[in-house]
């Protein structure tokens, strides 16, 4: 193989430079196979080769290691290929090349923090055993010694990091050791600063001043990067000195730390020591006493400062003073979520971080951008702060431990936690490898292809022989970002967080003592009964019980916002017990943006929905996704029914499935209605589609039963009438219908009539008869055929010819009026078209006589006087009362009879569409039409709300305040506005009645 091909195979980017360095005299006599075997281990073989040649030039003994096999030389090649900066350090300090003479370990052990501290203090001649160590060296010599010792520790860590079998698994250990190394460097810097300050302030006074260095951010959490600002806060203790003098010395000591760490010297600075997270930021004093810190945090601190304090850790200096600081701020941290607007402020801060990214960097940001490290950190920290006040297991500083604790406590799902943890580790690994190369503070993905190629290799473990290209690296990064962003947006903006943040510690813990009083205060009528439900749901140590303990303090508030929280809590218990250990249920309530609040809303405000959910608890899953609440159209329902009928030939089994589908779809529509996803017209159409599918299914089953005893002799059409025909039904509506049939060829009218009668009888009984086992909570569809010719005295079903003969000879005006809302519902399409052709001239006549108009008015007056229930208040009866549904519908139907023959716009079965058409034609004033529509809509809405609230149909505006409150809420009124609904209905119906009397009676 040619040299160029070998260079390509080894991963070199610059072949010309690679050939030139391979020919360097420093490598003469070295076996090329051995050399290439080592270089292939390097993330950047170009960099490893160049650094190796320069190191051998300074330290020829290194040839021995380069000539050894990879078992011995692996640490050297991996470090030189991953970090140009550490190679430069070793060129400056070849005395530290012994760091490479170690055996690579796939599972390295972490360095002892105390040993690191002692090593850094010894480098400046300080006694690590002293309470307040003082360095024997000062000035640039001390700075160089400290920085050199630190970087030697960095080389030792890089060897372990780059040789660890699983870099992702080892990553938290790297962050801890980097933080411990930084703490050791600051401890040594403080020792140097004490020595330097002694010359100005006197050794005794300096020794009397205690200074605790509090690590913040990643250093405080012990998850530091290879190169990062080290965020600190300084706490000073005056000892026996005056506070002002002690503060002056403390400020000098703090300034001296920064000077020793980062000032210009022959050995480059390490990193910036950043004290801007201190009280008042850059405007505040550099050091404060503990009392001054406590006062500031108690009186003036902003919410973001408590989020920052989550990471606070005494890392160097006076250990006792540092512990006192930690103890003082801990209660403030864990109570901070209760501050007004806390959750919103944290969420707003995350958005500001993203908004302030320079446009040129936005797509390259690993840390700050969408799907970056900040998304993980903000999400985890917000959950910790909200829930940590009650759950001490969440009080962790580092991100990976916090994710594990959140998962163990059920605050995030196991799969979400695993996804967050893996993504966080991967993004941090990218950040580490990018920074390690030049020991430069950056969070940007490189753009140069050689750098991307090296990075793609660097993030792999030592057991991988792959050398992926830039595209593979960028694809993996983009996948990780998408995953993080999806998890962040789903968890970080949970509605539960706002509510949970406002709970007191006692309420969040849900102790029996706190719960009893809180339940009564929230409006539960039976606090003891509610407490029994809570205890049943939260007992035990299972994950399910832990999740319930987390959710219930919040859900109790949302249930209490309903009209009947006691019933809501009971229903919640039953649903939770029915779903048992189902893996998705409680997780969905915790994670979904809407599910938990929606569930509480419907359970405490709707007996109908609560009953339906208790018998079909799996439907709770719809609450988490709006798309699952979109009503299933007729065609899709019929397709499902057809498929089920094909697999269940037994009529009872088939009807069970058909009726279960109808029950399911009524529940779906009701939940969607409660969530505001459907308007009133959409509800009516969706319910009508559901009834139509069930009736068509029942007709087909009936045909199957009859045909089992002989051939079908006729085809049957079910015609929807009344509100069913107008597709304007509510939750309590029966199905007003007429039945039409036509004999099939070869059969007599008598045979067809007899069979048709049996068929329609079967349809009605199939939809209503009890099944075994019973379909629980089913709202049975009653078929009402009273609008047929001759009413209850007429034949249940007639042939098309019989209808034609009847309408030709005996039809009355009220029957023509009833036909205005006739719409084919189920059965033969050809028969449906012929039936419509037959009735259109009857319901849309060319003219209506004065006698017919008088007859319609007479019948309406009779209906009002005879059909209104005895004792009912006409002002409160929604259907037959003054300005109610009947008034509006009769008025519209009179206009249709009078004018639809000449105006096709009026030929519709919909009341509201007819009203709008009448207004456009000038048959009604726009104001009158609008008023009638408002009255009709409100009465219809109240009628449905009666069923939703109580599970029972009622045509009365409730007089009970509690019932009226529940109905008002369903109708869109704010809590406590039941009287407003009552006033609105009485006013609009009174005005509608005035319009009705003026137009209908011509008064």
CSV table of C-alpha atoms in Angstrom, one decimal, residues 115-546:
chain,number,residue,atom,x,y,z
A,115,UNK,CA,-5.2,14.5,46.8
A,116,UNK,CA,-5.9,17.0,44.0
A,117,UNK,CA,-6.2,19.8,46.7
A,118,UNK,CA,-3.0,18.7,48.4
A,119,UNK,CA,-1.1,18.5,45.0
A,120,UNK,CA,-2.1,22.0,44.0
A,121,UNK,CA,-1.3,23.5,47.4
A,122,UNK,CA,2.1,21.8,47.5
A,123,UNK,CA,2.8,23.3,44.0
A,124,UNK,CA,2.9,26.8,45.7
A,125,UNK,CA,4.5,25.6,48.9
A,126,UNK,CA,1.4,25.7,51.1
A,127,UNK,CA,0.5,23.2,53.8
A,128,UNK,CA,-2.7,21.3,52.9
A,129,UNK,CA,-3.2,20.5,56.6
A,130,UNK,CA,-3.4,24.1,57.7
A,131,UNK,CA,-6.9,25.5,58.4
A,132,UNK,CA,-6.1,28.5,56.2
A,133,UNK,CA,-3.1,27.6,54.0
A,134,UNK,CA,-0.6,30.2,53.0
A,135,UNK,CA,1.7,29.8,50.0
A,136,UNK,CA,5.5,30.0,50.3
A,137,UNK,CA,5.6,31.5,46.8
A,138,UNK,CA,4.0,34.6,45.4
A,139,UNK,CA,3.9,36.5,42.1
A,140,UNK,CA,4.5,35.1,38.6
A,141,UNK,CA,6.5,32.1,39.9
A,142,UNK,CA,3.6,31.0,42.1
A,143,UNK,CA,1.1,31.5,39.2
A,144,UNK,CA,3.2,29.5,36.9
A,145,UNK,CA,3.7,26.6,39.4
A,146,UNK,CA,-0.1,26.5,40.2
A,147,UNK,CA,-1.1,26.6,36.5
A,148,UNK,CA,1.5,23.9,35.6
A,149,UNK,CA,0.3,21.6,38.3
A,150,UNK,CA,-3.3,22.2,37.2
A,151,UNK,CA,-2.6,21.3,33.6
A,152,UNK,CA,-0.7,18.2,34.7
A,153,UNK,CA,-3.9,17.1,36.4
A,154,UNK,CA,-5.7,17.9,33.2
A,155,UNK,CA,-3.4,15.6,31.2
A,156,UNK,CA,-4.0,12.8,33.8
A,157,UNK,CA,-7.7,13.2,33.4
A,158,UNK,CA,-7.6,13.4,29.6
A,159,UNK,CA,-5.8,10.0,29.6
A,160,UNK,CA,-8.6,8.4,31.6
A,161,UNK,CA,-11.3,10.2,29.6
A,162,UNK,CA,-10.0,9.3,26.2
A,163,UNK,CA,-9.3,5.7,27.1
A,164,UNK,CA,-12.5,4.9,29.0
A,165,UNK,CA,-14.5,2.2,27.3
A,166,UNK,CA,-17.7,4.2,27.3
A,167,UNK,CA,-17.2,8.0,27.1
A,168,UNK,CA,-20.9,8.7,27.8
A,169,UNK,CA,-20.9,6.5,30.9
A,170,UNK,CA,-17.6,8.1,32.2
A,171,UNK,CA,-18.7,11.7,31.4
A,172,UNK,CA,-20.2,12.5,34.8
A,173,UNK,CA,-16.9,11.4,36.4
A,174,UNK,CA,-15.0,13.8,34.1
A,175,UNK,CA,-17.2,16.7,35.1
A,176,UNK,CA,-16.7,15.9,38.8
A,177,UNK,CA,-12.9,15.6,38.5
A,178,UNK,CA,-12.7,18.9,36.4
A,179,UNK,CA,-14.7,20.6,39.2
A,180,UNK,CA,-12.5,19.1,41.9
A,181,UNK,CA,-9.4,20.2,39.9
A,182,UNK,CA,-10.8,23.7,39.6
A,183,UNK,CA,-11.6,23.8,43.3
A,184,UNK,CA,-8.0,22.7,44.1
A,185,UNK,CA,-6.6,25.4,41.8
A,186,UNK,CA,-8.8,28.1,43.6
A,187,UNK,CA,-7.6,26.7,47.0
A,188,UNK,CA,-4.0,27.1,45.9
A,189,UNK,CA,-4.7,30.6,44.4
A,190,UNK,CA,-6.3,31.6,47.7
A,191,UNK,CA,-3.1,30.4,49.5
A,192,UNK,CA,-1.0,32.6,47.1
A,193,UNK,CA,-3.4,35.5,47.6
A,194,UNK,CA,-3.1,35.2,51.4
A,195,UNK,CA,0.7,35.4,51.1
A,196,UNK,CA,0.5,38.4,48.9
A,197,UNK,CA,-2.1,40.2,51.0
A,198,UNK,CA,0.0,39.7,54.2
A,199,UNK,CA,2.6,42.1,52.8
A,200,UNK,CA,0.0,44.9,52.7
A,201,UNK,CA,-2.4,44.1,55.6
A,202,UNK,CA,-0.3,42.1,57.9
A,203,UNK,CA,-0.2,38.3,58.3
A,204,UNK,CA,-2.2,38.4,61.6
A,205,UNK,CA,-5.2,40.4,60.1
A,206,UNK,CA,-5.2,38.3,56.9
A,207,UNK,CA,-5.2,35.1,59.0
A,208,UNK,CA,-8.1,36.4,61.0
A,209,UNK,CA,-10.3,36.8,57.9
A,210,UNK,CA,-12.2,33.8,56.7
A,211,UNK,CA,-13.1,33.6,53.0
A,212,UNK,CA,-15.4,30.8,51.7
A,213,UNK,CA,-15.5,30.4,47.9
A,214,UNK,CA,-18.9,29.1,46.8
A,215,UNK,CA,-18.9,27.3,43.5
A,216,UNK,CA,-21.8,28.1,41.2
A,217,UNK,CA,-23.0,26.8,37.9
A,218,UNK,CA,-21.3,23.8,36.5
A,219,UNK,CA,-18.4,24.0,39.0
A,220,UNK,CA,-20.8,24.1,41.9
A,221,UNK,CA,-22.7,21.1,40.5
A,222,UNK,CA,-19.4,19.2,39.8
A,223,UNK,CA,-20.2,18.9,36.1
A,224,UNK,CA,-17.5,21.3,34.8
A,225,UNK,CA,-16.3,21.5,31.2
A,226,UNK,CA,-12.6,21.2,30.2
A,227,UNK,CA,-12.5,25.0,29.7
A,228,UNK,CA,-15.2,27.2,31.2
A,229,UNK,CA,-15.5,30.3,33.3
A,230,UNK,CA,-15.7,29.2,36.9
A,231,UNK,CA,-18.7,30.9,38.6
A,232,UNK,CA,-18.1,31.8,42.2
A,233,UNK,CA,-19.6,33.8,45.1
A,234,UNK,CA,-17.4,35.0,48.0
A,235,UNK,CA,-18.5,34.9,51.6
A,236,UNK,CA,-16.3,36.7,54.2
A,237,UNK,CA,-16.1,36.3,57.9
A,238,UNK,CA,-14.6,39.2,59.8
A,239,UNK,CA,-13.3,37.2,62.8
A,240,UNK,CA,-12.2,39.8,65.4
A,241,UNK,CA,-11.8,42.6,62.9
A,242,UNK,CA,-14.1,45.4,62.0
A,243,UNK,CA,-16.4,44.5,59.1
A,244,UNK,CA,-15.2,47.2,56.9
A,245,UNK,CA,-11.5,46.2,57.3
A,246,UNK,CA,-12.4,42.5,56.9
A,247,UNK,CA,-14.3,43.3,53.7
A,248,UNK,CA,-11.3,45.2,52.3
A,249,UNK,CA,-9.0,42.2,53.1
A,250,UNK,CA,-11.6,39.8,51.7
A,251,UNK,CA,-11.8,41.8,48.5
A,252,UNK,CA,-8.1,41.7,48.2
A,253,UNK,CA,-8.0,37.9,48.7
A,254,UNK,CA,-10.8,37.4,46.1
A,255,UNK,CA,-9.0,39.7,43.6
A,256,UNK,CA,-5.7,37.8,44.3
A,257,UNK,CA,-7.5,34.5,43.4
A,258,UNK,CA,-8.4,35.8,39.9
A,259,UNK,CA,-4.9,37.2,39.5
A,260,UNK,CA,-3.3,33.8,40.3
A,261,UNK,CA,-5.6,31.9,38.0
A,262,UNK,CA,-5.9,34.1,34.9
A,263,UNK,CA,-3.5,37.1,34.8
A,264,UNK,CA,-0.8,37.3,32.1
A,265,UNK,CA,2.3,35.2,32.9
A,266,UNK,CA,4.7,32.9,31.2
A,267,UNK,CA,2.4,30.0,31.8
A,268,UNK,CA,-1.0,31.0,30.2
A,269,UNK,CA,-4.0,31.6,32.4
A,270,UNK,CA,-6.4,28.8,33.1
A,271,UNK,CA,-9.9,30.3,32.9
A,272,UNK,CA,-11.8,33.3,34.1
A,273,UNK,CA,-13.0,33.4,37.7
A,274,UNK,CA,-16.5,34.9,37.3
A,275,UNK,CA,-18.2,36.4,40.4
A,276,UNK,CA,-21.1,38.0,38.5
A,277,UNK,CA,-23.7,35.7,40.0
A,278,UNK,CA,-23.1,37.4,43.4
A,279,UNK,CA,-25.9,39.6,44.9
A,280,UNK,CA,-26.4,42.8,42.7
A,281,UNK,CA,-24.0,41.3,40.1
A,282,UNK,CA,-21.2,43.5,38.9
A,283,UNK,CA,-22.7,46.4,40.8
A,284,UNK,CA,-22.5,44.7,44.2
A,285,UNK,CA,-19.4,44.3,46.4
A,286,UNK,CA,-17.1,41.4,45.5
A,287,UNK,CA,-17.4,39.9,49.0
A,288,UNK,CA,-20.2,40.0,51.6
A,289,UNK,CA,-20.7,38.6,55.1
A,290,UNK,CA,-23.1,35.7,55.5
A,291,UNK,CA,-25.6,38.0,57.2
A,292,UNK,CA,-25.4,40.4,54.2
A,293,UNK,CA,-26.1,37.5,51.8
A,294,UNK,CA,-29.1,36.4,53.9
A,295,UNK,CA,-30.6,39.8,54.0
A,296,UNK,CA,-30.2,40.3,50.2
A,297,UNK,CA,-31.8,36.9,49.3
A,298,UNK,CA,-34.7,37.4,51.7
A,299,UNK,CA,-35.5,40.9,50.5
A,300,UNK,CA,-34.3,41.7,47.0
A,301,UNK,CA,-33.3,38.6,45.1
A,302,UNK,CA,-35.0,37.8,41.8
A,303,UNK,CA,-36.3,34.4,40.8
A,304,UNK,CA,-33.4,33.6,38.5
A,305,UNK,CA,-31.0,34.0,41.4
A,306,UNK,CA,-32.6,31.1,43.3
A,307,UNK,CA,-32.4,29.0,40.2
A,308,UNK,CA,-28.6,29.8,40.2
A,309,UNK,CA,-28.3,28.9,43.9
A,310,UNK,CA,-29.5,25.4,43.1
A,311,UNK,CA,-25.9,24.6,42.1
A,312,UNK,CA,-24.3,26.5,45.0
A,313,UNK,CA,-21.5,24.4,46.8
A,314,UNK,CA,-18.7,25.4,49.2
A,315,UNK,CA,-15.7,24.5,47.0
A,316,UNK,CA,-12.7,26.2,48.6
A,317,UNK,CA,-11.6,28.4,51.5
A,318,UNK,CA,-13.2,28.3,54.9
A,319,UNK,CA,-15.2,25.1,55.0
A,320,UNK,CA,-17.2,25.8,58.1
A,321,UNK,CA,-18.3,29.2,56.7
A,322,UNK,CA,-19.1,27.6,53.4
A,323,UNK,CA,-21.4,25.0,55.1
A,324,UNK,CA,-23.2,27.8,56.9
A,325,UNK,CA,-23.8,29.5,53.6
A,326,UNK,CA,-25.2,26.3,52.1
A,327,UNK,CA,-27.5,25.8,55.1
A,328,UNK,CA,-28.7,29.4,55.0
A,329,UNK,CA,-29.7,29.5,51.3
A,330,UNK,CA,-31.2,26.0,51.1
A,331,UNK,CA,-34.6,26.9,52.5
A,332,UNK,CA,-34.7,29.9,50.2
A,333,UNK,CA,-34.0,27.8,47.2
A,334,UNK,CA,-36.7,25.2,47.8
A,335,UNK,CA,-39.3,27.8,48.7
A,336,UNK,CA,-38.6,30.0,45.7
A,337,UNK,CA,-41.0,28.3,43.4
A,338,UNK,CA,-43.9,29.8,45.4
A,339,UNK,CA,-43.0,33.3,44.4
A,340,UNK,CA,-45.5,35.1,42.1
A,341,UNK,CA,-44.9,34.3,38.5
A,342,UNK,CA,-41.9,32.0,39.3
A,343,UNK,CA,-42.6,29.4,36.6
A,344,UNK,CA,-43.4,32.0,34.0
A,345,UNK,CA,-40.2,33.9,34.8
A,346,UNK,CA,-38.0,30.8,34.4
A,347,UNK,CA,-39.7,29.9,31.1
A,348,UNK,CA,-39.3,33.5,29.9
A,349,UNK,CA,-35.6,33.5,30.8
A,350,UNK,CA,-35.1,30.3,28.7
A,351,UNK,CA,-36.7,32.1,25.7
A,352,UNK,CA,-34.5,35.2,26.2
A,353,UNK,CA,-31.4,33.0,26.2
A,354,UNK,CA,-32.4,31.6,22.8
A,355,UNK,CA,-33.4,35.0,21.4
A,356,UNK,CA,-30.0,36.6,22.2
A,357,UNK,CA,-27.9,34.0,20.3
A,358,UNK,CA,-26.2,35.8,17.4
A,359,UNK,CA,-27.8,34.8,14.1
A,360,UNK,CA,-24.4,33.5,12.8
A,361,UNK,CA,-24.1,31.1,15.7
A,362,UNK,CA,-27.7,29.9,16.0
A,363,UNK,CA,-27.4,26.8,13.9
A,364,UNK,CA,-24.0,25.9,15.5
A,365,UNK,CA,-24.9,26.3,19.2
A,366,UNK,CA,-24.5,23.1,21.3
A,367,UNK,CA,-25.2,24.8,24.6
A,368,UNK,CA,-27.7,27.7,24.1
A,369,UNK,CA,-29.6,26.9,21.0
A,370,UNK,CA,-32.9,25.0,20.5
A,371,UNK,CA,-32.4,21.4,21.5
A,372,UNK,CA,-29.1,22.3,23.3
A,373,UNK,CA,-27.8,21.8,26.8
A,374,UNK,CA,-29.7,24.7,28.2
A,375,UNK,CA,-33.0,23.1,27.2
A,376,UNK,CA,-32.1,20.0,29.3
A,377,UNK,CA,-30.8,22.1,32.2
A,378,UNK,CA,-33.7,24.5,32.4
A,379,UNK,CA,-36.2,21.7,32.2
A,380,UNK,CA,-34.6,19.7,34.9
A,381,UNK,CA,-34.0,22.7,37.2
A,382,UNK,CA,-37.6,23.9,36.9
A,383,UNK,CA,-38.9,20.5,37.8
A,384,UNK,CA,-36.5,20.3,40.8
A,385,UNK,CA,-37.5,23.7,42.1
A,386,UNK,CA,-41.2,23.1,41.7
A,387,UNK,CA,-41.3,19.6,43.3
A,388,UNK,CA,-38.2,19.7,45.4
A,389,UNK,CA,-39.8,21.7,48.2
A,390,UNK,CA,-41.8,18.6,49.1
A,391,UNK,CA,-39.5,15.9,47.8
A,392,UNK,CA,-36.0,16.1,49.2
A,393,UNK,CA,-34.8,13.3,46.9
A,394,UNK,CA,-34.8,15.9,44.1
A,395,UNK,CA,-32.3,18.2,45.8
A,396,UNK,CA,-29.4,17.3,43.6
A,397,UNK,CA,-26.9,19.7,42.1
A,398,UNK,CA,-25.7,17.9,39.0
A,399,UNK,CA,-28.0,17.3,36.0
A,400,UNK,CA,-27.5,13.6,35.5
A,401,UNK,CA,-28.3,12.7,39.2
A,402,UNK,CA,-31.3,15.1,39.1
A,403,UNK,CA,-32.7,13.4,36.0
A,404,UNK,CA,-32.3,10.0,37.7
A,405,UNK,CA,-34.1,11.4,40.8
A,406,UNK,CA,-36.9,12.9,38.8
A,407,UNK,CA,-37.4,9.6,37.0
A,408,UNK,CA,-37.3,7.6,40.3
A,409,UNK,CA,-39.9,9.9,41.8
A,410,UNK,CA,-42.2,9.7,38.7
A,411,UNK,CA,-41.8,13.3,37.8
A,412,UNK,CA,-40.6,12.3,34.3
A,413,UNK,CA,-41.4,9.1,32.5
A,414,UNK,CA,-38.6,6.5,32.4
A,415,UNK,CA,-38.2,6.7,28.7
A,416,UNK,CA,-38.2,10.5,28.7
A,417,UNK,CA,-35.6,10.4,31.5
A,418,UNK,CA,-33.4,8.0,29.5
A,419,UNK,CA,-33.8,10.2,26.4
A,420,UNK,CA,-32.9,13.3,28.3
A,421,UNK,CA,-29.9,11.7,30.1
A,422,UNK,CA,-28.5,10.2,26.9
A,423,UNK,CA,-28.9,13.4,25.0
A,424,UNK,CA,-27.4,15.5,27.8
A,425,UNK,CA,-24.4,13.2,28.0
A,426,UNK,CA,-23.9,13.2,24.2
A,427,UNK,CA,-24.1,17.0,24.0
A,428,UNK,CA,-21.7,17.4,26.9
A,429,UNK,CA,-19.3,14.9,25.3
A,430,UNK,CA,-19.4,17.0,22.0
A,431,UNK,CA,-18.7,20.1,24.1
A,432,UNK,CA,-15.8,18.4,26.0
A,433,UNK,CA,-14.1,17.1,22.8
A,434,UNK,CA,-14.4,20.4,21.0
A,435,UNK,CA,-13.0,22.4,24.0
A,436,UNK,CA,-10.3,19.9,24.7
A,437,UNK,CA,-8.7,20.3,21.3
A,438,UNK,CA,-7.5,23.8,21.9
A,439,UNK,CA,-8.5,24.3,25.5
A,440,UNK,CA,-10.6,27.2,24.3
A,441,UNK,CA,-14.0,28.1,25.7
A,442,UNK,CA,-16.5,27.4,22.9
A,443,UNK,CA,-19.9,25.8,22.5
A,444,UNK,CA,-20.1,25.9,18.7
A,445,UNK,CA,-20.0,23.0,16.4
A,446,UNK,CA,-17.0,23.4,14.1
A,447,UNK,CA,-17.5,23.9,10.4
A,448,UNK,CA,-14.2,22.8,8.8
A,449,UNK,CA,-14.4,19.3,7.5
A,450,UNK,CA,-11.1,18.1,9.2
A,451,UNK,CA,-12.4,19.3,12.6
A,452,UNK,CA,-15.7,17.6,12.1
A,453,UNK,CA,-14.0,14.4,11.0
A,454,UNK,CA,-11.8,14.5,14.1
A,455,UNK,CA,-14.7,15.2,16.4
A,456,UNK,CA,-16.7,12.3,14.9
A,457,UNK,CA,-13.9,10.0,15.9
A,458,UNK,CA,-13.3,11.6,19.2
A,459,UNK,CA,-16.8,10.9,20.6
A,460,UNK,CA,-16.4,7.2,19.9
A,461,UNK,CA,-15.0,4.9,22.5
A,462,UNK,CA,-11.6,3.2,22.2
A,463,UNK,CA,-13.1,-0.1,21.1
A,464,UNK,CA,-14.6,1.4,18.0
A,465,UNK,CA,-12.5,1.1,14.8
A,466,UNK,CA,-14.9,3.3,12.9
A,467,UNK,CA,-14.0,6.7,11.5
A,468,UNK,CA,-17.3,8.3,10.7
A,469,UNK,CA,-17.6,11.2,8.3
A,470,UNK,CA,-18.9,14.7,9.1
A,471,UNK,CA,-22.4,13.9,7.7
A,472,UNK,CA,-22.8,11.0,10.2
A,473,UNK,CA,-21.8,13.3,13.1
A,474,UNK,CA,-24.1,16.1,12.1
A,475,UNK,CA,-27.0,13.8,11.6
A,476,UNK,CA,-26.6,12.3,15.1
A,477,UNK,CA,-26.3,15.8,16.5
A,478,UNK,CA,-29.5,17.0,14.7
A,479,UNK,CA,-31.4,13.9,15.9
A,480,UNK,CA,-30.3,14.6,19.4
A,481,UNK,CA,-31.4,18.3,19.2
A,482,UNK,CA,-34.8,17.3,17.9
A,483,UNK,CA,-35.3,14.8,20.7
A,484,UNK,CA,-34.2,17.3,23.4
A,485,UNK,CA,-36.4,20.1,22.0
A,486,UNK,CA,-39.5,17.8,21.8
A,487,UNK,CA,-38.9,16.7,25.4
A,488,UNK,CA,-38.2,20.2,26.6
A,489,UNK,CA,-41.3,21.7,25.0
A,490,UNK,CA,-43.5,18.9,26.4
A,491,UNK,CA,-42.2,18.9,29.9
A,492,UNK,CA,-40.9,22.5,30.5
A,493,UNK,CA,-44.3,24.0,29.6
A,494,UNK,CA,-46.5,21.6,31.5
A,495,UNK,CA,-49.6,23.4,33.0
A,496,UNK,CA,-49.1,21.3,36.1
A,497,UNK,CA,-46.0,23.2,37.0
A,498,UNK,CA,-47.7,26.5,37.5
A,499,UNK,CA,-50.2,25.0,39.8
A,500,UNK,CA,-47.7,22.8,41.7
A,501,UNK,CA,-45.4,25.8,42.2
A,502,UNK,CA,-48.1,27.7,44.1
A,503,UNK,CA,-48.7,24.9,46.6
A,504,UNK,CA,-47.4,25.2,50.1
A,505,UNK,CA,-44.9,22.6,51.3
A,506,UNK,CA,-47.7,21.0,53.4
A,507,UNK,CA,-50.2,20.9,50.6
A,508,UNK,CA,-47.6,19.5,48.2
A,509,UNK,CA,-46.8,16.7,50.6
A,510,UNK,CA,-50.6,15.9,51.0
A,511,UNK,CA,-50.3,15.1,54.6
A,512,UNK,CA,-53.7,14.0,56.1
A,513,UNK,CA,-53.7,16.9,58.6
A,514,UNK,CA,-53.1,19.5,55.8
A,515,UNK,CA,-55.4,17.8,53.3
A,516,UNK,CA,-58.5,17.8,55.6
A,517,UNK,CA,-58.5,21.5,56.0
A,518,UNK,CA,-57.5,22.2,52.5
A,519,UNK,CA,-60.3,20.0,51.1
A,520,UNK,CA,-62.9,21.9,53.1
A,521,UNK,CA,-61.4,25.2,52.1
A,522,UNK,CA,-61.5,24.2,48.4
A,523,UNK,CA,-65.2,23.5,48.6
A,524,UNK,CA,-65.4,19.7,49.0
A,525,UNK,CA,-68.7,18.9,50.8
A,526,UNK,CA,-67.4,15.7,52.3
A,527,UNK,CA,-63.7,16.2,53.2
A,528,UNK,CA,-63.5,12.9,55.1
A,529,UNK,CA,-64.9,11.0,52.1
A,530,UNK,CA,-62.5,12.8,49.8
A,531,UNK,CA,-59.7,11.9,52.1
A,532,UNK,CA,-60.6,8.2,51.9
A,533,UNK,CA,-60.3,8.5,48.1
A,534,UNK,CA,-57.0,10.2,48.4
A,535,UNK,CA,-55.6,7.6,50.8
A,536,UNK,CA,-56.8,4.8,48.6
A,537,UNK,CA,-55.0,6.3,45.6
A,538,UNK,CA,-51.7,7.2,47.3
A,539,UNK,CA,-51.2,4.2,49.6
A,540,UNK,CA,-48.1,2.1,49.2
A,541,UNK,CA,-44.6,2.5,47.7
A,542,UNK,CA,-45.4,1.7,44.0
A,543,UNK,CA,-44.5,4.0,41.2
A,544,UNK,CA,-48.3,4.5,40.6
A,545,UNK,CA,-48.8,5.6,44.2
A,546,UNK,CA,-45.8,8.0,43.9
